[in-house]
Coordinates of C-alpha atoms in Angstrom, one line a residue:
X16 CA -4.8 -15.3 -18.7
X17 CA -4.3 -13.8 -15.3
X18 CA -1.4 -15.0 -13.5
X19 CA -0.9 -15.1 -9.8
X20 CA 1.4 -12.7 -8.4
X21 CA 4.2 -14.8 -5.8
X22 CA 6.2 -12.3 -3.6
X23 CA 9.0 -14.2 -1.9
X24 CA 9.8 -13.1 1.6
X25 CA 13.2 -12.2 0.1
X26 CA 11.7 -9.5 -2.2
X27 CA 9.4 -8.5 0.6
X28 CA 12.9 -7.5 2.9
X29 CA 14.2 -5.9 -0.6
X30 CA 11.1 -3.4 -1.2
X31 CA 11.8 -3.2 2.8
X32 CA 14.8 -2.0 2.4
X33 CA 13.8 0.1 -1.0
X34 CA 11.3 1.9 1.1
X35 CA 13.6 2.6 4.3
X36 CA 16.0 4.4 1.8
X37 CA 13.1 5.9 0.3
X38 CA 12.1 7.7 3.9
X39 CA 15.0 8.5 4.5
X40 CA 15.7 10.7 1.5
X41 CA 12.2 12.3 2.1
X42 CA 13.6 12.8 5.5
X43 CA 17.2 14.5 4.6
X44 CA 15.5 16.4 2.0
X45 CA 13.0 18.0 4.7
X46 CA 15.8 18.8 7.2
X47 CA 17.4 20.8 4.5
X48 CA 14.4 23.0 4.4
X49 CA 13.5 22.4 1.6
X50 CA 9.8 21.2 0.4
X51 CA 8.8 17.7 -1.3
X52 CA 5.6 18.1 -3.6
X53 CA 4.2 15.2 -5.0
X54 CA 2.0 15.1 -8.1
X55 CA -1.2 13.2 -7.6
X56 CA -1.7 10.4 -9.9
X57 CA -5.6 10.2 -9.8
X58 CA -8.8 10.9 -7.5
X59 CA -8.7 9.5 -4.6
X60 CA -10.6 6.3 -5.0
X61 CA -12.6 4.3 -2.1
X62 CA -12.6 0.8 -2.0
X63 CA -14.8 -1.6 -0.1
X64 CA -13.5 -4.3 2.0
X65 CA -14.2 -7.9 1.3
X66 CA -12.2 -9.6 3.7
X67 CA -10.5 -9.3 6.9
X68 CA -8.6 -11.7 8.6
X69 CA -6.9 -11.2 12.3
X70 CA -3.5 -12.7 13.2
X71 CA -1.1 -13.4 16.2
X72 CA 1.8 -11.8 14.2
X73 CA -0.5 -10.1 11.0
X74 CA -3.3 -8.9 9.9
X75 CA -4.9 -9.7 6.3
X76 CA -7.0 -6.7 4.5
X77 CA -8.7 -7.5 1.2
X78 CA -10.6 -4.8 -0.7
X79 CA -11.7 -3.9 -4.5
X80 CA -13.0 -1.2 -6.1
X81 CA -12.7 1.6 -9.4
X82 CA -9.3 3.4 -9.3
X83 CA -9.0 6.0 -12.5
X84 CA -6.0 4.6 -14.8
X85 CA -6.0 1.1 -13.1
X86 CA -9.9 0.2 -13.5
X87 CA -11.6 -2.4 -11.1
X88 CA -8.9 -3.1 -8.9
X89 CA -8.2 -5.9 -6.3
X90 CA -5.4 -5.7 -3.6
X91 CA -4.7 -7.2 -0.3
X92 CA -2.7 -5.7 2.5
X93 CA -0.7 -7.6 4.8
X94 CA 0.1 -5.7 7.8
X95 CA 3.2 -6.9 10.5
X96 CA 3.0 -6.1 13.6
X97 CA 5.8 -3.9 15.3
X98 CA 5.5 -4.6 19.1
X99 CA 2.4 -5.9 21.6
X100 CA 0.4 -3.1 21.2
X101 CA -0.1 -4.0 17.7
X102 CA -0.6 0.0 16.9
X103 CA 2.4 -0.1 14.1
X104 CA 4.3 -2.3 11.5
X105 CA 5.4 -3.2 8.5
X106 CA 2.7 -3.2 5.7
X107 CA 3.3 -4.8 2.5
X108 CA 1.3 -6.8 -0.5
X109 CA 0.0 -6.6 -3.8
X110 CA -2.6 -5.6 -6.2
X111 CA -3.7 -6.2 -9.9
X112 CA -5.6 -3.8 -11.8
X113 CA -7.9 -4.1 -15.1
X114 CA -9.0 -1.6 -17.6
X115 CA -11.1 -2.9 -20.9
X116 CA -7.9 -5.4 -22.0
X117 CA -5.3 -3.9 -20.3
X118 CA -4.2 -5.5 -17.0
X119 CA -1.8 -4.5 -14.6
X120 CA -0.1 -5.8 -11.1
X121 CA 1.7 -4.0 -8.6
X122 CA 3.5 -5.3 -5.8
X123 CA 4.4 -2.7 -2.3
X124 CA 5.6 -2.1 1.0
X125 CA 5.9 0.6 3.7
X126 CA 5.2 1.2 6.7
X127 CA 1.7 1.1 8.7
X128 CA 0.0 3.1 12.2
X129 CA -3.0 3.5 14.0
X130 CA -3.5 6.9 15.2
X131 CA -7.4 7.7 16.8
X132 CA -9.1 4.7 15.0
X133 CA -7.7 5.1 11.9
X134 CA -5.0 2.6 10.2
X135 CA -2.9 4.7 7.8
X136 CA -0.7 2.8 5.3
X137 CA 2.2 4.8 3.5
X138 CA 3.4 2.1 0.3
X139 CA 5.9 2.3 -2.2
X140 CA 4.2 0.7 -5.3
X141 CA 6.3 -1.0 -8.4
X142 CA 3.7 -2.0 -10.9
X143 CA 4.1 -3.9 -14.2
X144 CA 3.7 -1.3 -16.5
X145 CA 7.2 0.7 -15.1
X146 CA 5.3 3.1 -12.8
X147 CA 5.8 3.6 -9.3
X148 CA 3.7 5.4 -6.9
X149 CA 3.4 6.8 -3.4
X150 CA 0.0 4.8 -1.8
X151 CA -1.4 6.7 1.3
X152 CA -4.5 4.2 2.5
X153 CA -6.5 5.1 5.2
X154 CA -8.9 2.7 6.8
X155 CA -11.5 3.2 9.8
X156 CA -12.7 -0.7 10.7
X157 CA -16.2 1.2 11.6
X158 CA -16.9 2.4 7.8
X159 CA -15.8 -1.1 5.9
X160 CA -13.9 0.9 3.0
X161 CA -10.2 2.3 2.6
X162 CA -9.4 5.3 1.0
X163 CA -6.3 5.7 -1.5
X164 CA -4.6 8.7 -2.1
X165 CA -1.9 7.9 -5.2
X166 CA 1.1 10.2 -5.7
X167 CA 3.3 9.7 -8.8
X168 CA 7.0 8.6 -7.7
X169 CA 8.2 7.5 -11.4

């Protein structure tokens, strides 16, 4: 039986929070000189959009699609707007994966920017199974589909 996954807006400032320290370690560790490689997890894996929904304060992205080790999987993005411009924010939201009888969720949050056209979403992921990854989405409104690049973090 698939469950619903409920993210309370007190473990959405938490993974906030996770993911601030998370940059900032990146950060320190640059200005040091020194280089951060990151392992990717899969392919890259496109997904098409099946919804989009416009807000005042945030925007809703739904998409699905094949993703290696995670099978057909379903997510929705919720991205906060920073400021007017509406060009930057806080992205969060979650996803569930399934693979023959395995299934998997994942709950994330990062940070989210428009930059020529393109939104690009940088998520820290905690799934189910004890992973956690580094999600870089990209997402042209023109094409319908994002693209996820997944880096292993644990």
């Amino acid at each position: 039986m698939i469950r619903p996954i409920l993210v309370t807006q007190m473990e959405i400032r938490k993974m906030e929070k996770i993911i601030a320290g998370l940059f900032s370690i990146f950060l320190s560790v640059g200005a040091f000189g020194d280089v951060l490689t990151l392992e990717k997890r899969q392919a890259d894996a496109v997904m098409n959009i099946t919804s989009l929904i416009l807000g005042d304060d945030e925007s809703v992205i739904s998409a699905e699609g094949d993703m290696g080790e995670y099978g057909r999987v379903y997510v929705t993005y919720r991205l906060r707007y920073d400021g007017e411009g509406r060009q930057s924010g806080t992205a969060y939201g979650s996803g569930l994966g399934a693979a023959g009888d395995e299934i998997v969720a994942g709950n994330f949050s990062g940070r989210w920017q428009v930059v020529d056209g393109t939104v690009t979403m940088r998520n820290v992921v905690a799934i189910s199974d004890g992973t956690m990854n580094l999600d870089v989405i990209t997402f042209r409104p023109v094409d319908r589909e994002v693209v996820v690049k997944v880096y292993v973090l644990k």
